[in-house]
Tab-separated table of C-alpha atoms and ligand atoms in Angstrom:
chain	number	residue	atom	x	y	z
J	52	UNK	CA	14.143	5.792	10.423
J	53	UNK	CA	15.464	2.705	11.612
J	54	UNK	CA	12.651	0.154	12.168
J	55	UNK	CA	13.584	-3.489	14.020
J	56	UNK	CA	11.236	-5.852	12.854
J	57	UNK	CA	10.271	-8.777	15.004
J	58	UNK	CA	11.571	-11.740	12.335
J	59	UNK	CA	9.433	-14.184	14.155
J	60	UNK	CA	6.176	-12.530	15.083
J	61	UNK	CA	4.024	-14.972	13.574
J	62	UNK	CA	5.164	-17.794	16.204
J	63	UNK	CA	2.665	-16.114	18.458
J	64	UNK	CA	-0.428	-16.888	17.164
J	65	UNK	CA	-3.272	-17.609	19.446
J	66	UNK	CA	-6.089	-19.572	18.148
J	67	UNK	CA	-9.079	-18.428	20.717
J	68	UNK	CA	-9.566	-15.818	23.246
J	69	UNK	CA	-12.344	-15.737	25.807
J	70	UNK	CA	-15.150	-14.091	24.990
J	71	UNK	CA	-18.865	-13.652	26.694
J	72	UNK	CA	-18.426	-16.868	27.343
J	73	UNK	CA	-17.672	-18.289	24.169
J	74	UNK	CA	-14.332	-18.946	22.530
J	75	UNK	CA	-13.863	-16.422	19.219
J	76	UNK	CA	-10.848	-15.990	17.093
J	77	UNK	CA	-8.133	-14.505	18.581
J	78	UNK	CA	-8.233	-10.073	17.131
J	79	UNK	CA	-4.525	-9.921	17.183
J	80	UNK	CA	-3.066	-11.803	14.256
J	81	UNK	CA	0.395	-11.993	12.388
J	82	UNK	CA	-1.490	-10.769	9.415
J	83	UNK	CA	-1.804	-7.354	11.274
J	84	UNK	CA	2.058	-6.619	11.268
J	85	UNK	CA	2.383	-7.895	7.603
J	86	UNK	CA	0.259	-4.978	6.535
J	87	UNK	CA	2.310	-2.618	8.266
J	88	UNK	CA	5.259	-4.119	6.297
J	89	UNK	CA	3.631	-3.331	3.229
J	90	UNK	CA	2.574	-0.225	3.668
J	91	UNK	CA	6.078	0.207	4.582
J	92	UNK	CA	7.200	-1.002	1.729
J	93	UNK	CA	5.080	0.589	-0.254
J	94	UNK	CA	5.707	3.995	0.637
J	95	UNK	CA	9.305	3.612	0.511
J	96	UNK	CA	9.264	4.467	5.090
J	97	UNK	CA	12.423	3.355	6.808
J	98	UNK	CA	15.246	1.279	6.711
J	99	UNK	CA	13.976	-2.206	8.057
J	100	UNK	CA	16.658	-4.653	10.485
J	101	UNK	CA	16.357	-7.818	12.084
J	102	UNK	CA	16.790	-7.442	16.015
J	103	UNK	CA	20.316	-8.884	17.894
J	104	UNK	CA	19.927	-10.843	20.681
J	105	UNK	CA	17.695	-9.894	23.543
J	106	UNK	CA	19.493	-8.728	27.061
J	107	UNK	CA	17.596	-10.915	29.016
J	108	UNK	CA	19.161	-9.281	32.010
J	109	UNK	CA	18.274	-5.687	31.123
J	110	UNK	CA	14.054	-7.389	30.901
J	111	UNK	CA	14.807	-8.743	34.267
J	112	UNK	CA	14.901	-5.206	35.734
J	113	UNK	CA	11.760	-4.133	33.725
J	114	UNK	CA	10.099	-7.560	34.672
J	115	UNK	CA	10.562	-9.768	37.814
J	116	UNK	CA	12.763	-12.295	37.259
J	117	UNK	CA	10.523	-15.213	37.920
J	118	UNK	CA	7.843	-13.573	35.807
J	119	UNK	CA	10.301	-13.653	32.873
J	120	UNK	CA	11.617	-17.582	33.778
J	121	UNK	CA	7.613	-18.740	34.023
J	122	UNK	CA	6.975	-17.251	30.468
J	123	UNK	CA	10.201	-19.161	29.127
J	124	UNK	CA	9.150	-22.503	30.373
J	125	UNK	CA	5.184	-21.644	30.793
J	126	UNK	CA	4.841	-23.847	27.247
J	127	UNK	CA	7.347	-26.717	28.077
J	128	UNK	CA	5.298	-26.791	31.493
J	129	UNK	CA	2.385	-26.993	29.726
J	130	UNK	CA	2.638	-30.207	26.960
J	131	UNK	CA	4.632	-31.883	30.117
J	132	UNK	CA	1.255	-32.046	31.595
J	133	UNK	CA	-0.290	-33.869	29.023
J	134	UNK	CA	1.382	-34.192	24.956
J	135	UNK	CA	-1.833	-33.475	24.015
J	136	UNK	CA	-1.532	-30.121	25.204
J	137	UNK	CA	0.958	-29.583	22.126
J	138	UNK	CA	-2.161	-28.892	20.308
J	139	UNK	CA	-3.652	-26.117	22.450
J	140	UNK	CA	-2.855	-22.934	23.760
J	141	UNK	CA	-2.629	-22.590	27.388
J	142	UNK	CA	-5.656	-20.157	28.748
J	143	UNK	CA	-5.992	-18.500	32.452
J	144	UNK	CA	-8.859	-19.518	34.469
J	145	UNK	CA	-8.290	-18.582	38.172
J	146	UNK	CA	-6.764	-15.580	40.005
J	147	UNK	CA	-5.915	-14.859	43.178
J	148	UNK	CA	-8.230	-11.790	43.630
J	149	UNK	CA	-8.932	-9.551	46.745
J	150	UNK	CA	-8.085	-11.596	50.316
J	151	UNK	CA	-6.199	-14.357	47.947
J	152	UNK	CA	-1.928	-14.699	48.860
J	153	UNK	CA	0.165	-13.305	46.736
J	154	UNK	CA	3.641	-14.243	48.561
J	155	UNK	CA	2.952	-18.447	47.253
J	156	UNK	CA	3.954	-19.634	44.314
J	157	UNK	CA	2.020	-22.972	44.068
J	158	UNK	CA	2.857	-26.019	41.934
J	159	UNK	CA	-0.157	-26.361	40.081
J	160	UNK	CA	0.471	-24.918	36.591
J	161	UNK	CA	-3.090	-23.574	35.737
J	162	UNK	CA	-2.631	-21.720	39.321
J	163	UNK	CA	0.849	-20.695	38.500
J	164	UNK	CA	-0.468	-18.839	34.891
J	165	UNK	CA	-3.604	-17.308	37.170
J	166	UNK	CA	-0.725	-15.643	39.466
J	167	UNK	CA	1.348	-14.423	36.451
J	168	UNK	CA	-1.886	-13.108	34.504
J	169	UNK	CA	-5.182	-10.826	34.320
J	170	UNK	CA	-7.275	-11.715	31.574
J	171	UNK	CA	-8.319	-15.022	29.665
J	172	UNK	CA	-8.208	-12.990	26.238
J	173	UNK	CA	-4.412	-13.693	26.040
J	174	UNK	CA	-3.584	-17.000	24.523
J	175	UNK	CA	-0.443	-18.424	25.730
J	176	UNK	CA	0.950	-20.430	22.390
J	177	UNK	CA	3.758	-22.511	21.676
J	178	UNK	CA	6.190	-19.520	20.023
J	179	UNK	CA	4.942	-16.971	22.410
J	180	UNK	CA	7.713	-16.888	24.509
J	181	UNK	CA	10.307	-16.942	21.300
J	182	UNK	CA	8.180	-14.179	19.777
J	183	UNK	CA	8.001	-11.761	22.910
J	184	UNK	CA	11.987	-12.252	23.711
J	185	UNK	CA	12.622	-11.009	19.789
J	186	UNK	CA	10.084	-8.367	20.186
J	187	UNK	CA	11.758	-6.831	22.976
J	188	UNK	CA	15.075	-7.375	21.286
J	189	UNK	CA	13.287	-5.108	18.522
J	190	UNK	CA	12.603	-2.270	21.758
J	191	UNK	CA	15.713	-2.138	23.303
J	192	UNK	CA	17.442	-2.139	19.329
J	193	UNK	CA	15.393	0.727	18.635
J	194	UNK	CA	16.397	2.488	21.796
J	195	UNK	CA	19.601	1.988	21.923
J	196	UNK	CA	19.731	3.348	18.096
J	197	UNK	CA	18.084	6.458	18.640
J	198	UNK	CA	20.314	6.956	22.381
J	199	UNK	CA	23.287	9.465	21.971
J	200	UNK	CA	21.129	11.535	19.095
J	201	UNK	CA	19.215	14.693	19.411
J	202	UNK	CA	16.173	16.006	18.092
J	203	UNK	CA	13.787	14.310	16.367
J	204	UNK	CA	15.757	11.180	15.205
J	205	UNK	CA	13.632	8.105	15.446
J	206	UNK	CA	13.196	4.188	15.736
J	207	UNK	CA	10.273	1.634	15.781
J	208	UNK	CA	10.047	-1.721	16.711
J	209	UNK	CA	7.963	-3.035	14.888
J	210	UNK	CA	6.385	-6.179	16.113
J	211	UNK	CA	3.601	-7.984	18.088
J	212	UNK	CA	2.363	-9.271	20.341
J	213	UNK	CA	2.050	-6.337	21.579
J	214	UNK	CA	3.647	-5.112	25.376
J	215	UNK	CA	1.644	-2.130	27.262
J	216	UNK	CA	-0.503	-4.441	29.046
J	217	UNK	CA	2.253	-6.277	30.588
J	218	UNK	CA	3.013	-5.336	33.653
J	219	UNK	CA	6.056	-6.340	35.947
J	220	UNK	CA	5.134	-9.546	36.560
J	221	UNK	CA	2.087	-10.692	34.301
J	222	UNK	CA	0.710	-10.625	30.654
J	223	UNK	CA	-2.564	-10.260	29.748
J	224	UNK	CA	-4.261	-7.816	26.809
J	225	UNK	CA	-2.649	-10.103	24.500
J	226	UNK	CA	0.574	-8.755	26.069
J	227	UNK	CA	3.286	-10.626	27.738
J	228	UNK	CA	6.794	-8.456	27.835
J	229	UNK	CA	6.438	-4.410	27.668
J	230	UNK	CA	8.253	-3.389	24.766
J	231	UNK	CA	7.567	0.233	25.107
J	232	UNK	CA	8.667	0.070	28.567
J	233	UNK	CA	11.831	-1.950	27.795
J	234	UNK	CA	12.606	1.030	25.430
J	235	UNK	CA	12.233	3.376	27.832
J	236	UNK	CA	14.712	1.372	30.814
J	237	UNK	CA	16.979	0.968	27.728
J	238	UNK	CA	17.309	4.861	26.843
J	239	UNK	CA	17.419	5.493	30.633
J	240	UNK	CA	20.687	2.641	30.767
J	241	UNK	CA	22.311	4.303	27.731
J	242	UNK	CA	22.365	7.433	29.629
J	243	UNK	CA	19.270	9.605	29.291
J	244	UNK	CA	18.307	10.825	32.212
J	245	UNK	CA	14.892	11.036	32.278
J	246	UNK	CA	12.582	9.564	29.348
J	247	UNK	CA	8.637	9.620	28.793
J	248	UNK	CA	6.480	7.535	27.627
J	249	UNK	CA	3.666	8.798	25.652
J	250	UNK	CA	0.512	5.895	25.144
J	251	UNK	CA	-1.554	6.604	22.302
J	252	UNK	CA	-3.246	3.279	22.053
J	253	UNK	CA	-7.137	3.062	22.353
J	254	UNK	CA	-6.460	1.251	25.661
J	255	UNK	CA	-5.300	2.121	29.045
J	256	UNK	CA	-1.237	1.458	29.278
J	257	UNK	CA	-2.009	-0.555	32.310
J	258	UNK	CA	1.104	-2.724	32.484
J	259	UNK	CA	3.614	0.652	31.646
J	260	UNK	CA	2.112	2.729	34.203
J	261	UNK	CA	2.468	-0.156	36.460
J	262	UNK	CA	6.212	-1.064	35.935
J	263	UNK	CA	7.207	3.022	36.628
J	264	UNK	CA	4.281	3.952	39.145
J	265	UNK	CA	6.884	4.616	41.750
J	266	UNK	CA	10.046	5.845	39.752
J	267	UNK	CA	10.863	10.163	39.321
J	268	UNK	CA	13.021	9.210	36.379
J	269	UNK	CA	10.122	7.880	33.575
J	270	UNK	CA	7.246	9.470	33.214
J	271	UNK	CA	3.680	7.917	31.579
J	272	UNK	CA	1.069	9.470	29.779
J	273	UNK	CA	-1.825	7.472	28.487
J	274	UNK	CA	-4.491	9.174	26.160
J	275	UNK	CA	-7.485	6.047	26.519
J	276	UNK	CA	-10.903	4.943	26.454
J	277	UNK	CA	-12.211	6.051	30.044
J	278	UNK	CA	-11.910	2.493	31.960
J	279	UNK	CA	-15.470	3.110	33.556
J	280	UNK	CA	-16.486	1.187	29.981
J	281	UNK	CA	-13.422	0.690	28.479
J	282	UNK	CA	-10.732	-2.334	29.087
J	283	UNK	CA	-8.562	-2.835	31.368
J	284	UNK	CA	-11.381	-1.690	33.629
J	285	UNK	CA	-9.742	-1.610	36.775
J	286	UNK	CA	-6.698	1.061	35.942
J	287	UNK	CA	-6.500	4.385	33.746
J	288	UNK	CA	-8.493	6.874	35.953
J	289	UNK	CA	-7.413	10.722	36.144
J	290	UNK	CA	-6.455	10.261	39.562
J	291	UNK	CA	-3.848	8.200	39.342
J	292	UNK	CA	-1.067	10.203	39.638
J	293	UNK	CA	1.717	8.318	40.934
J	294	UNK	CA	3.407	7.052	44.384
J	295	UNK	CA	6.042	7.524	45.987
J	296	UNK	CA	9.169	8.937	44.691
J	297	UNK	CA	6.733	8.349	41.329
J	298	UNK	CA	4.750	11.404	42.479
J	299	UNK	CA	3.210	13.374	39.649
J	300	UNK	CA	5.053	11.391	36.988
J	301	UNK	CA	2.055	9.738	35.681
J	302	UNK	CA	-0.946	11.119	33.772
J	303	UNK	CA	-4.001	9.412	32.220
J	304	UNK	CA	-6.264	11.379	29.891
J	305	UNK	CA	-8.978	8.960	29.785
J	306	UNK	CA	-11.979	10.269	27.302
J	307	UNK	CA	-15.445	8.336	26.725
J	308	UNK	CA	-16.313	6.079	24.056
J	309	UNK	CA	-17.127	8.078	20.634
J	310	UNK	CA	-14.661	10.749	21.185
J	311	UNK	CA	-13.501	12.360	17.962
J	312	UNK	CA	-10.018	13.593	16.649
J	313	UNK	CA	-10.686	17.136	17.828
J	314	UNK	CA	-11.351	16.160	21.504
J	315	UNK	CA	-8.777	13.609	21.249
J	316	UNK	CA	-5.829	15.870	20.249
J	317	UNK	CA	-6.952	18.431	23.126
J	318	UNK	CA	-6.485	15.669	25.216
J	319	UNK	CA	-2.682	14.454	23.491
J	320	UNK	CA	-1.652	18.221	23.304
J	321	UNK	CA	-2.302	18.019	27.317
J	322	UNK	CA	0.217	15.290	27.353
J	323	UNK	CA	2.951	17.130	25.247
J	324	UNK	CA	2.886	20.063	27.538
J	325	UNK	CA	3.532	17.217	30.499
J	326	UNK	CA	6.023	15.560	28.528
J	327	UNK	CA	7.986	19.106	28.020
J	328	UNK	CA	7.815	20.627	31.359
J	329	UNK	CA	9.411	16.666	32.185
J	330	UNK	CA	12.459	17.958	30.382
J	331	UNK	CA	12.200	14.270	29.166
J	332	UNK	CA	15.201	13.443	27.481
J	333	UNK	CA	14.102	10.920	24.975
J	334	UNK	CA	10.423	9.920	24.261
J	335	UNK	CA	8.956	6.685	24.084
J	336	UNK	CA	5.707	6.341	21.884
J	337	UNK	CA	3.579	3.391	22.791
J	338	UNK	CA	1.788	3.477	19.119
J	339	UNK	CA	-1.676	2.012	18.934
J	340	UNK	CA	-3.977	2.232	16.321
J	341	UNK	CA	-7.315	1.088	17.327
J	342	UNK	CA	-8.252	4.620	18.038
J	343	UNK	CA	-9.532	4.164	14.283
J	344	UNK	CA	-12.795	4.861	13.650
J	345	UNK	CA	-13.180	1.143	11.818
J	346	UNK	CA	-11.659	-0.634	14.484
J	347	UNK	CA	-13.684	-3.483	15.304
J	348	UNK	CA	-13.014	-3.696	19.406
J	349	UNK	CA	-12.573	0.010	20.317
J	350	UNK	CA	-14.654	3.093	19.863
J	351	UNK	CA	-13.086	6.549	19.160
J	352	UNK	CA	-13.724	8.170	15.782
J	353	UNK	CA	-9.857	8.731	14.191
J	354	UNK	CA	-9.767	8.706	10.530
J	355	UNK	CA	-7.184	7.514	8.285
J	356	UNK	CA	-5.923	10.995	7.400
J	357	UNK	CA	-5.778	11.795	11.383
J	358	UNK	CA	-2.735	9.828	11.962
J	359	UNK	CA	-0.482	12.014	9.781
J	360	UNK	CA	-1.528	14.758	11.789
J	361	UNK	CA	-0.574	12.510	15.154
J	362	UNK	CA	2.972	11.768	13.447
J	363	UNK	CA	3.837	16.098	13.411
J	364	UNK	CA	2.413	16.888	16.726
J	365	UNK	CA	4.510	13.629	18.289
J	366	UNK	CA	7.465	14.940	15.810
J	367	UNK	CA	6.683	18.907	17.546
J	368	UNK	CA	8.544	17.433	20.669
J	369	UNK	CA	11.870	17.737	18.722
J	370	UNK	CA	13.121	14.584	20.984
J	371	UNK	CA	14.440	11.297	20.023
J	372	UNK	CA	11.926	8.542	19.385
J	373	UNK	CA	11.356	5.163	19.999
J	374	UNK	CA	7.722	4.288	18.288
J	375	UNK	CA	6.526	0.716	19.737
J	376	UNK	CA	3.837	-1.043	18.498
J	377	UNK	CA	0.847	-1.677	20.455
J	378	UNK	CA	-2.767	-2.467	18.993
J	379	UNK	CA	-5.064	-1.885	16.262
J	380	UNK	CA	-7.190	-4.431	14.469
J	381	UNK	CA	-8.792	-3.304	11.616
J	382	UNK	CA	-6.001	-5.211	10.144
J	383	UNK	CA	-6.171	-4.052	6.374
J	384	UNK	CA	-6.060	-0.549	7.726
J	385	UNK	CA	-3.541	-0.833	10.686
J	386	UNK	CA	-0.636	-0.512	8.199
J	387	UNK	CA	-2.179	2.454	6.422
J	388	UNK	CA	-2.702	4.417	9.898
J	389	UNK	CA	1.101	3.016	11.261
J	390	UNK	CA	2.661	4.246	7.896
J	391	UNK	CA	0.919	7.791	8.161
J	392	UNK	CA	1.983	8.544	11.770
J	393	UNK	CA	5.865	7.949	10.854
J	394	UNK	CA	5.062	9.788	7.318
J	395	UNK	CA	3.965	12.621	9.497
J	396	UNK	CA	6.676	12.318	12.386
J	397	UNK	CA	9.472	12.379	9.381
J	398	UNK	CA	7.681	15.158	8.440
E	617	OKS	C1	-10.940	-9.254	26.408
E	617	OKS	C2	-10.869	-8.048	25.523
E	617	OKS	C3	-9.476	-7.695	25.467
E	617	OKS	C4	-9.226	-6.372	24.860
E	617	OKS	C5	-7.763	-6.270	24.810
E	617	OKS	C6	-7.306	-4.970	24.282
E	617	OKS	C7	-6.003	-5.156	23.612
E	617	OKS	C8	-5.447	-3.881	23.140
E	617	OKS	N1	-11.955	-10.138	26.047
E	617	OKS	N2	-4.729	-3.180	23.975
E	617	OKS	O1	-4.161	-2.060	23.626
E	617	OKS	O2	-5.600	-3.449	22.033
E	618	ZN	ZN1	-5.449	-1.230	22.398
């Protein structure tokens, strides 16, 4: 397996994320990807590449285009405001909600990052913007690796910060550009005609069922922590089926808090059987671990030994694969869990 490994991850670390109204230490670290490597490593799992250069044009169609130019000066912007700022990461702290306009684009940076995010959990930083271009490099590599094969042939990109949270035009979830859905626009450009997108992460795929909501061609499944209690809140309900010529191509599986791996495959097995009657072409696999049982932010019960079983039903599809990597934060485990769904998947 062919695994693209973001080469600069680490310039995207956040110091502090919002938190019940405190500022704590930001959950998703560079140290959580440099387990994965060794576990990797350890175990002798895939054949490990540096990304090329990222098509900026082919994120433009994934992303608006003035979403993608305000994360690529969003930091210059920034310590232009004050060279202090150099030592600080930029936060959100006002959104246009309900009755707000969407259609200006004011001057005033702090109001400029409130129209272009959701949360204040997502630390803006100085390499963010270099880490998140090489990251999606690392999708759209993978993709275009596994394009043109059949079967079960697969990639990963392996790299943070993470991307399912991002939607078409804002970051948030400690997300800024949607790898997984980068992947997916990438298989689609390299000619597969329809690809899905299977989200195993703890959380709601928010951002990925967002970018596709209204397209026939991709379709999104999300297996998640029901928002009534879980994050993102506001997104990830049963009902939300799709729009438009997007009718029926999206499913969310939400379960409550304290589901186990039984309940939990039922639920993934549910999303195979949509993913097969798709006649999906290629699959995308937005790969989260925090569905661990010793994660410290989420809350379903998945053991260590779980994810190998995870790996063979994903690998049951018999499609090609692009694996993505989402969250998980139980960081000396992460690489464990990450190394035993591709152990299983290779099979
Ligand atoms: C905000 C809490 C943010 C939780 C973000 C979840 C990130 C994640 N104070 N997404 O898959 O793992
Ligand atoms: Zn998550």
């Amino acid at each position: 397996m062919q695994i693209f490994h973001n080469p600069v991850h680490e310039k995207h670390a956040g110091r502090q994320e919002m938190f019940r109204g405190k500022l704590v230490p930001c959950h998703e670290t560079p140290a959580r990807l440099e387990y994965v490597l060794e576990a990797l490593r350890q175990r002798g799992i895939g054949d490990l590449r540096a990304p090329s250069a990222a098509d900026i044009a082919l994120i433009k169609r994934v992303h608006t285009p003035r979403y993608v130019d305000f994360l690529a000066s969003a930091w210059q912007e920034w310590v232009a405001l004050d060279p202090a700022n150099a030592g600080l990461d930029v936060l959100p702290s006002i959104w246009p909600v309900r009755g707000f306009r969407h259609d200006v684009e004011p001057t005033n940076f702090a109001a400029r990052v409130g129209l272009f995010s959701f949360d204040s959990g997502c630390p803006l930083t100085a390499g963010t913007w270099e880490a998140a271009l090489a990251g999606a490099a690392c999708a759209i590599d993978a993709a275009r690796a596994v394009s043109a094969t059949s079967g079960k042939h697969a990639a990963m990109a392996l790299t943070r910060p993470p991307g399912h949270h991002a939607g078409p035009d804002f970051f948030g979830g400690y997300c800024f550009l949607n790898n997984a859905a980068l992947a997916a626009q990438a298989l689609r450009e390299a000619g597969a005609a329809r690809v899905a997108i299977v989200d195993v992460d703890y959380h709601h795929g928010n951002g990925t069922q967002s970018i596709f909501y209204e397209r026939a061609d991709v379709l999104t499944v999300s297996v998640h922590g029901d928002p009534t209690t879980e994050y993102p809140f506001y997104l990830g309900y049963a009902d939300e089926r799709g729009q438009g010529a997007g009718a029926d191509c999206n499913l969310n599986l939400p379960l409550p808090a304290g589901t186990g791996f039984a309940d939990w495959t039922r639920a993934l097995k549910q999303g195979l059987a949509a993913v097969r009657a798709f006649k999906a072409d290629a699959v995308v696999v937005a790969l989260g671990v925090d569905t661990y049982e010793g994660d410290p932010i989420s809350r379903f019960k998945l053991k260590s030994a779980d994810y190998l079983q995870v790996g063979r039903l994903l690998a049951g599809l018999d499609l090609p694969a692009v694996f993505t990597m989402e969250g998980g934060y139980a960081v000396a485990d992460v690489g464990t869990n990450v190394a035993n769904v591709l152990e299983g998947y290779a099979g």
